[in-house]
Amino acid sequence: METPIKITEEKLKASEMVEVIVETEAKAGMSGIVVSGGGKEGLIIRDVVKDSPAAKTLPLLEGDQLLSAHVFFENVRYEDALKILQCVEPYKVSFCLKRAVQSSDVTVSPTSGSVEVKGPKPKMPKMTTNLPEGSGHIC
């Protein structure tokens, strides 16, 4: 039986919540983490097993909440990509796409640096993004 992690209200008020992005190399692995929760509470790291692949390669702490996982599809086998996409089907997912567009269909705002792409209307009203200076891709 799992023991739920209890965080007191005073502890929450005394600390600030920050989002930390951790990127791994291929085969770095998440083996060795124990999670609890799910549903509205989200997934909480309950333990990181000493000397596990996760403990050796990732700066994870007990009590961290897993907000999302981004899987990079560079050099991925077709079968693996299909399995991943099928597994996430029932969940909210964010995709990063690369697409060829005519330069006449792209408008860049000189003041904000935001990019607007004309074309078929997606389900959202408009597709925009902010590109960091010198960035070559949209995500």
JSON list of C-alpha atoms in Angstrom, two decimals:
[
{"chain": "A", "resi": 1, "resn": "MET", "atom": "CA", "xyz": [0.00, 0.00, 0.00]},
{"chain": "A", "resi": 2, "resn": "GLU", "atom": "CA", "xyz": [1.40, 3.39, -0.99]},
{"chain": "A", "resi": 3, "resn": "THR", "atom": "CA", "xyz": [1.83, 6.13, 1.56]},
{"chain": "A", "resi": 4, "resn": "PRO", "atom": "CA", "xyz": [0.52, 9.43, 0.19]},
{"chain": "A", "resi": 5, "resn": "ILE", "atom": "CA", "xyz": [2.88, 12.39, 0.31]},
{"chain": "A", "resi": 6, "resn": "LYS", "atom": "CA", "xyz": [1.53, 15.07, 2.59]},
{"chain": "A", "resi": 7, "resn": "ILE", "atom": "CA", "xyz": [2.65, 18.66, 2.10]},
{"chain": "A", "resi": 8, "resn": "THR", "atom": "CA", "xyz": [1.48, 21.05, 4.76]},
{"chain": "A", "resi": 9, "resn": "GLU", "atom": "CA", "xyz": [-0.13, 24.36, 3.86]},
{"chain": "A", "resi": 10, "resn": "GLU", "atom": "CA", "xyz": [2.61, 26.20, 5.76]},
{"chain": "A", "resi": 11, "resn": "LYS", "atom": "CA", "xyz": [5.29, 24.43, 3.73]},
{"chain": "A", "resi": 12, "resn": "LEU", "atom": "CA", "xyz": [3.54, 25.38, 0.48]},
{"chain": "A", "resi": 13, "resn": "LYS", "atom": "CA", "xyz": [3.27, 29.02, 1.56]},
{"chain": "A", "resi": 14, "resn": "ALA", "atom": "CA", "xyz": [6.93, 29.10, 2.62]},
{"chain": "A", "resi": 15, "resn": "SER", "atom": "CA", "xyz": [8.18, 27.72, -0.69]},
{"chain": "A", "resi": 16, "resn": "GLU", "atom": "CA", "xyz": [7.77, 28.79, -4.27]},
{"chain": "A", "resi": 17, "resn": "MET", "atom": "CA", "xyz": [6.73, 26.35, -6.95]},
{"chain": "A", "resi": 18, "resn": "VAL", "atom": "CA", "xyz": [8.96, 26.44, -10.01]},
{"chain": "A", "resi": 19, "resn": "GLU", "atom": "CA", "xyz": [8.90, 24.42, -13.20]},
{"chain": "A", "resi": 20, "resn": "VAL", "atom": "CA", "xyz": [12.14, 22.62, -14.00]},
{"chain": "A", "resi": 21, "resn": "ILE", "atom": "CA", "xyz": [12.84, 21.17, -17.44]},
{"chain": "A", "resi": 22, "resn": "VAL", "atom": "CA", "xyz": [15.13, 18.14, -17.43]},
{"chain": "A", "resi": 23, "resn": "GLU", "atom": "CA", "xyz": [16.28, 16.72, -20.77]},
{"chain": "A", "resi": 24, "resn": "THR", "atom": "CA", "xyz": [17.92, 13.32, -20.98]},
{"chain": "A", "resi": 25, "resn": "GLU", "atom": "CA", "xyz": [20.11, 11.65, -23.52]},
{"chain": "A", "resi": 26, "resn": "ALA", "atom": "CA", "xyz": [18.75, 8.55, -25.23]},
{"chain": "A", "resi": 27, "resn": "LYS", "atom": "CA", "xyz": [18.80, 5.52, -22.93]},
{"chain": "A", "resi": 28, "resn": "ALA", "atom": "CA", "xyz": [19.32, 7.67, -19.81]},
{"chain": "A", "resi": 29, "resn": "GLY", "atom": "CA", "xyz": [16.21, 6.05, -18.42]},
{"chain": "A", "resi": 30, "resn": "MET", "atom": "CA", "xyz": [13.60, 6.71, -15.78]},
{"chain": "A", "resi": 31, "resn": "SER", "atom": "CA", "xyz": [14.14, 3.31, -14.18]},
{"chain": "A", "resi": 32, "resn": "GLY", "atom": "CA", "xyz": [14.35, 3.67, -10.44]},
{"chain": "A", "resi": 33, "resn": "ILE", "atom": "CA", "xyz": [11.63, 6.19, -9.70]},
{"chain": "A", "resi": 34, "resn": "VAL", "atom": "CA", "xyz": [8.61, 5.42, -7.58]},
{"chain": "A", "resi": 35, "resn": "VAL", "atom": "CA", "xyz": [5.55, 7.54, -8.35]},
{"chain": "A", "resi": 36, "resn": "SER", "atom": "CA", "xyz": [2.20, 7.93, -6.68]},
{"chain": "A", "resi": 37, "resn": "GLY", "atom": "CA", "xyz": [-0.98, 9.81, -7.43]},
{"chain": "A", "resi": 38, "resn": "GLY", "atom": "CA", "xyz": [-2.55, 10.19, -10.82]},
{"chain": "A", "resi": 39, "resn": "GLY", "atom": "CA", "xyz": [-5.85, 11.79, -11.75]},
{"chain": "A", "resi": 40, "resn": "LYS", "atom": "CA", "xyz": [-6.36, 15.37, -10.54]},
{"chain": "A", "resi": 41, "resn": "GLU", "atom": "CA", "xyz": [-3.41, 15.21, -8.14]},
{"chain": "A", "resi": 42, "resn": "GLY", "atom": "CA", "xyz": [-0.99, 14.40, -10.95]},
{"chain": "A", "resi": 43, "resn": "LEU", "atom": "CA", "xyz": [2.02, 12.11, -10.67]},
{"chain": "A", "resi": 44, "resn": "ILE", "atom": "CA", "xyz": [4.31, 12.76, -7.71]},
{"chain": "A", "resi": 45, "resn": "ILE", "atom": "CA", "xyz": [7.81, 11.31, -7.36]},
{"chain": "A", "resi": 46, "resn": "ARG", "atom": "CA", "xyz": [7.70, 9.42, -4.09]},
{"chain": "A", "resi": 47, "resn": "ASP", "atom": "CA", "xyz": [11.23, 8.02, -4.21]},
{"chain": "A", "resi": 48, "resn": "VAL", "atom": "CA", "xyz": [14.33, 7.83, -6.40]},
{"chain": "A", "resi": 49, "resn": "VAL", "atom": "CA", "xyz": [16.07, 4.50, -5.83]},
{"chain": "A", "resi": 50, "resn": "LYS", "atom": "CA", "xyz": [19.75, 4.96, -4.94]},
{"chain": "A", "resi": 51, "resn": "ASP", "atom": "CA", "xyz": [22.20, 4.04, -7.74]},
{"chain": "A", "resi": 52, "resn": "SER", "atom": "CA", "xyz": [19.34, 3.57, -10.26]},
{"chain": "A", "resi": 53, "resn": "PRO", "atom": "CA", "xyz": [19.62, 4.98, -13.81]},
{"chain": "A", "resi": 54, "resn": "ALA", "atom": "CA", "xyz": [17.27, 7.82, -12.78]},
{"chain": "A", "resi": 55, "resn": "ALA", "atom": "CA", "xyz": [19.35, 8.64, -9.67]},
{"chain": "A", "resi": 56, "resn": "LYS", "atom": "CA", "xyz": [22.57, 8.67, -11.71]},
{"chain": "A", "resi": 57, "resn": "THR", "atom": "CA", "xyz": [21.35, 10.84, -14.59]},
{"chain": "A", "resi": 58, "resn": "LEU", "atom": "CA", "xyz": [18.41, 12.97, -13.45]},
{"chain": "A", "resi": 59, "resn": "PRO", "atom": "CA", "xyz": [18.15, 15.68, -10.78]},
{"chain": "A", "resi": 60, "resn": "LEU", "atom": "CA", "xyz": [14.82, 14.37, -9.44]},
{"chain": "A", "resi": 61, "resn": "LEU", "atom": "CA", "xyz": [13.67, 14.98, -5.88]},
{"chain": "A", "resi": 62, "resn": "GLU", "atom": "CA", "xyz": [11.05, 13.32, -3.73]},
{"chain": "A", "resi": 63, "resn": "GLY", "atom": "CA", "xyz": [7.89, 15.41, -3.98]},
{"chain": "A", "resi": 64, "resn": "ASP", "atom": "CA", "xyz": [8.54, 16.63, -7.55]},
{"chain": "A", "resi": 65, "resn": "GLN", "atom": "CA", "xyz": [5.36, 16.58, -9.65]},
{"chain": "A", "resi": 66, "resn": "LEU", "atom": "CA", "xyz": [5.70, 15.21, -13.18]},
{"chain": "A", "resi": 67, "resn": "LEU", "atom": "CA", "xyz": [3.87, 17.76, -15.34]},
{"chain": "A", "resi": 68, "resn": "SER", "atom": "CA", "xyz": [4.61, 16.40, -18.79]},
{"chain": "A", "resi": 69, "resn": "ALA", "atom": "CA", "xyz": [7.01, 14.30, -20.82]},
{"chain": "A", "resi": 70, "resn": "HIS", "atom": "CA", "xyz": [8.27, 15.35, -24.23]},
{"chain": "A", "resi": 71, "resn": "VAL", "atom": "CA", "xyz": [9.42, 12.51, -26.44]},
{"chain": "A", "resi": 72, "resn": "PHE", "atom": "CA", "xyz": [11.77, 13.45, -29.27]},
{"chain": "A", "resi": 73, "resn": "PHE", "atom": "CA", "xyz": [11.14, 11.52, -32.47]},
{"chain": "A", "resi": 74, "resn": "GLU", "atom": "CA", "xyz": [14.63, 11.97, -33.94]},
{"chain": "A", "resi": 75, "resn": "ASN", "atom": "CA", "xyz": [16.14, 8.56, -34.77]},
{"chain": "A", "resi": 76, "resn": "VAL", "atom": "CA", "xyz": [13.10, 6.71, -33.38]},
{"chain": "A", "resi": 77, "resn": "ARG", "atom": "CA", "xyz": [12.00, 3.43, -34.90]},
{"chain": "A", "resi": 78, "resn": "TYR", "atom": "CA", "xyz": [8.65, 3.58, -36.68]},
{"chain": "A", "resi": 79, "resn": "GLU", "atom": "CA", "xyz": [7.18, 0.82, -34.47]},
{"chain": "A", "resi": 80, "resn": "ASP", "atom": "CA", "xyz": [8.25, 2.65, -31.29]},
{"chain": "A", "resi": 81, "resn": "ALA", "atom": "CA", "xyz": [6.75, 5.94, -32.50]},
{"chain": "A", "resi": 82, "resn": "LEU", "atom": "CA", "xyz": [3.45, 4.18, -33.25]},
{"chain": "A", "resi": 83, "resn": "LYS", "atom": "CA", "xyz": [3.34, 2.62, -29.76]},
{"chain": "A", "resi": 84, "resn": "ILE", "atom": "CA", "xyz": [4.02, 5.98, -28.12]},
{"chain": "A", "resi": 85, "resn": "LEU", "atom": "CA", "xyz": [1.34, 7.76, -30.16]},
{"chain": "A", "resi": 86, "resn": "GLN", "atom": "CA", "xyz": [-1.21, 5.02, -29.46]},
{"chain": "A", "resi": 87, "resn": "CYS", "atom": "CA", "xyz": [-0.48, 5.12, -25.70]},
{"chain": "A", "resi": 88, "resn": "VAL", "atom": "CA", "xyz": [-1.05, 8.88, -25.43]},
{"chain": "A", "resi": 89, "resn": "GLU", "atom": "CA", "xyz": [-4.24, 8.87, -27.50]},
{"chain": "A", "resi": 90, "resn": "PRO", "atom": "CA", "xyz": [-6.66, 9.30, -24.54]},
{"chain": "A", "resi": 91, "resn": "TYR", "atom": "CA", "xyz": [-4.65, 12.17, -23.01]},
{"chain": "A", "resi": 92, "resn": "LYS", "atom": "CA", "xyz": [-4.05, 15.85, -23.67]},
{"chain": "A", "resi": 93, "resn": "VAL", "atom": "CA", "xyz": [-0.96, 16.07, -25.88]},
{"chain": "A", "resi": 94, "resn": "SER", "atom": "CA", "xyz": [1.09, 18.93, -27.28]},
{"chain": "A", "resi": 95, "resn": "PHE", "atom": "CA", "xyz": [2.83, 18.33, -30.61]},
{"chain": "A", "resi": 96, "resn": "CYS", "atom": "CA", "xyz": [5.85, 20.17, -31.99]},
{"chain": "A", "resi": 97, "resn": "LEU", "atom": "CA", "xyz": [5.68, 20.17, -35.80]},
{"chain": "A", "resi": 98, "resn": "LYS", "atom": "CA", "xyz": [8.00, 21.21, -38.60]},
{"chain": "A", "resi": 99, "resn": "ARG", "atom": "CA", "xyz": [6.20, 22.23, -41.76]},
{"chain": "A", "resi": 100, "resn": "ALA", "atom": "CA", "xyz": [7.21, 23.78, -45.07]},
{"chain": "A", "resi": 101, "resn": "VAL", "atom": "CA", "xyz": [5.26, 26.96, -45.85]},
{"chain": "A", "resi": 102, "resn": "GLN", "atom": "CA", "xyz": [5.50, 29.52, -48.60]},
{"chain": "A", "resi": 103, "resn": "SER", "atom": "CA", "xyz": [7.42, 32.59, -47.44]},
{"chain": "A", "resi": 104, "resn": "SER", "atom": "CA", "xyz": [4.49, 34.72, -48.65]},
{"chain": "A", "resi": 105, "resn": "ASP", "atom": "CA", "xyz": [2.30, 32.93, -46.06]},
{"chain": "A", "resi": 106, "resn": "VAL", "atom": "CA", "xyz": [4.51, 33.94, -43.11]},
{"chain": "A", "resi": 107, "resn": "THR", "atom": "CA", "xyz": [4.18, 37.29, -41.34]},
{"chain": "A", "resi": 108, "resn": "VAL", "atom": "CA", "xyz": [6.72, 38.30, -38.68]},
{"chain": "A", "resi": 109, "resn": "SER", "atom": "CA", "xyz": [5.90, 41.12, -36.27]},
{"chain": "A", "resi": 110, "resn": "PRO", "atom": "CA", "xyz": [8.98, 43.40, -36.13]},
{"chain": "A", "resi": 111, "resn": "THR", "atom": "CA", "xyz": [8.19, 44.55, -32.57]},
{"chain": "A", "resi": 112, "resn": "SER", "atom": "CA", "xyz": [7.35, 41.29, -30.79]},
{"chain": "A", "resi": 113, "resn": "GLY", "atom": "CA", "xyz": [9.05, 38.75, -33.04]},
{"chain": "A", "resi": 114, "resn": "SER", "atom": "CA", "xyz": [5.87, 36.67, -33.17]},
{"chain": "A", "resi": 115, "resn": "VAL", "atom": "CA", "xyz": [5.21, 34.66, -36.30]},
{"chain": "A", "resi": 116, "resn": "GLU", "atom": "CA", "xyz": [1.83, 34.15, -37.94]},
{"chain": "A", "resi": 117, "resn": "VAL", "atom": "CA", "xyz": [1.36, 31.44, -40.54]},
{"chain": "A", "resi": 118, "resn": "LYS", "atom": "CA", "xyz": [-1.48, 31.72, -43.06]},
{"chain": "A", "resi": 119, "resn": "GLY", "atom": "CA", "xyz": [-3.05, 28.58, -44.40]},
{"chain": "A", "resi": 120, "resn": "PRO", "atom": "CA", "xyz": [-5.80, 26.08, -43.67]},
{"chain": "A", "resi": 121, "resn": "LYS", "atom": "CA", "xyz": [-7.59, 27.02, -40.48]},
{"chain": "A", "resi": 122, "resn": "PRO", "atom": "CA", "xyz": [-6.63, 24.74, -37.60]},
{"chain": "A", "resi": 123, "resn": "LYS", "atom": "CA", "xyz": [-9.12, 24.00, -34.81]},
{"chain": "A", "resi": 124, "resn": "MET", "atom": "CA", "xyz": [-7.70, 26.97, -32.93]},
{"chain": "A", "resi": 125, "resn": "PRO", "atom": "CA", "xyz": [-8.41, 30.51, -34.21]},
{"chain": "A", "resi": 126, "resn": "LYS", "atom": "CA", "xyz": [-4.84, 31.29, -35.26]},
{"chain": "A", "resi": 127, "resn": "MET", "atom": "CA", "xyz": [-1.42, 29.66, -35.16]},
{"chain": "A", "resi": 128, "resn": "THR", "atom": "CA", "xyz": [1.19, 31.94, -33.59]},
{"chain": "A", "resi": 129, "resn": "THR", "atom": "CA", "xyz": [4.46, 31.49, -31.79]},
{"chain": "A", "resi": 130, "resn": "ASN", "atom": "CA", "xyz": [7.30, 33.51, -30.39]},
{"chain": "A", "resi": 131, "resn": "LEU", "atom": "CA", "xyz": [10.66, 32.60, -31.84]},
{"chain": "A", "resi": 132, "resn": "PRO", "atom": "CA", "xyz": [13.74, 33.22, -29.73]},
{"chain": "A", "resi": 133, "resn": "GLU", "atom": "CA", "xyz": [16.31, 35.27, -31.61]},
{"chain": "A", "resi": 134, "resn": "GLY", "atom": "CA", "xyz": [18.35, 32.98, -33.85]},
{"chain": "A", "resi": 135, "resn": "SER", "atom": "CA", "xyz": [15.97, 30.05, -33.48]},
{"chain": "A", "resi": 136, "resn": "GLY", "atom": "CA", "xyz": [15.50, 27.89, -36.53]},
{"chain": "A", "resi": 137, "resn": "HIS", "atom": "CA", "xyz": [12.41, 25.94, -35.51]},
{"chain": "A", "resi": 138, "resn": "ILE", "atom": "CA", "xyz": [8.98, 26.50, -34.00]},
{"chain": "A", "resi": 139, "resn": "CYS", "atom": "CA", "xyz": [8.04, 24.72, -30.75]}
]
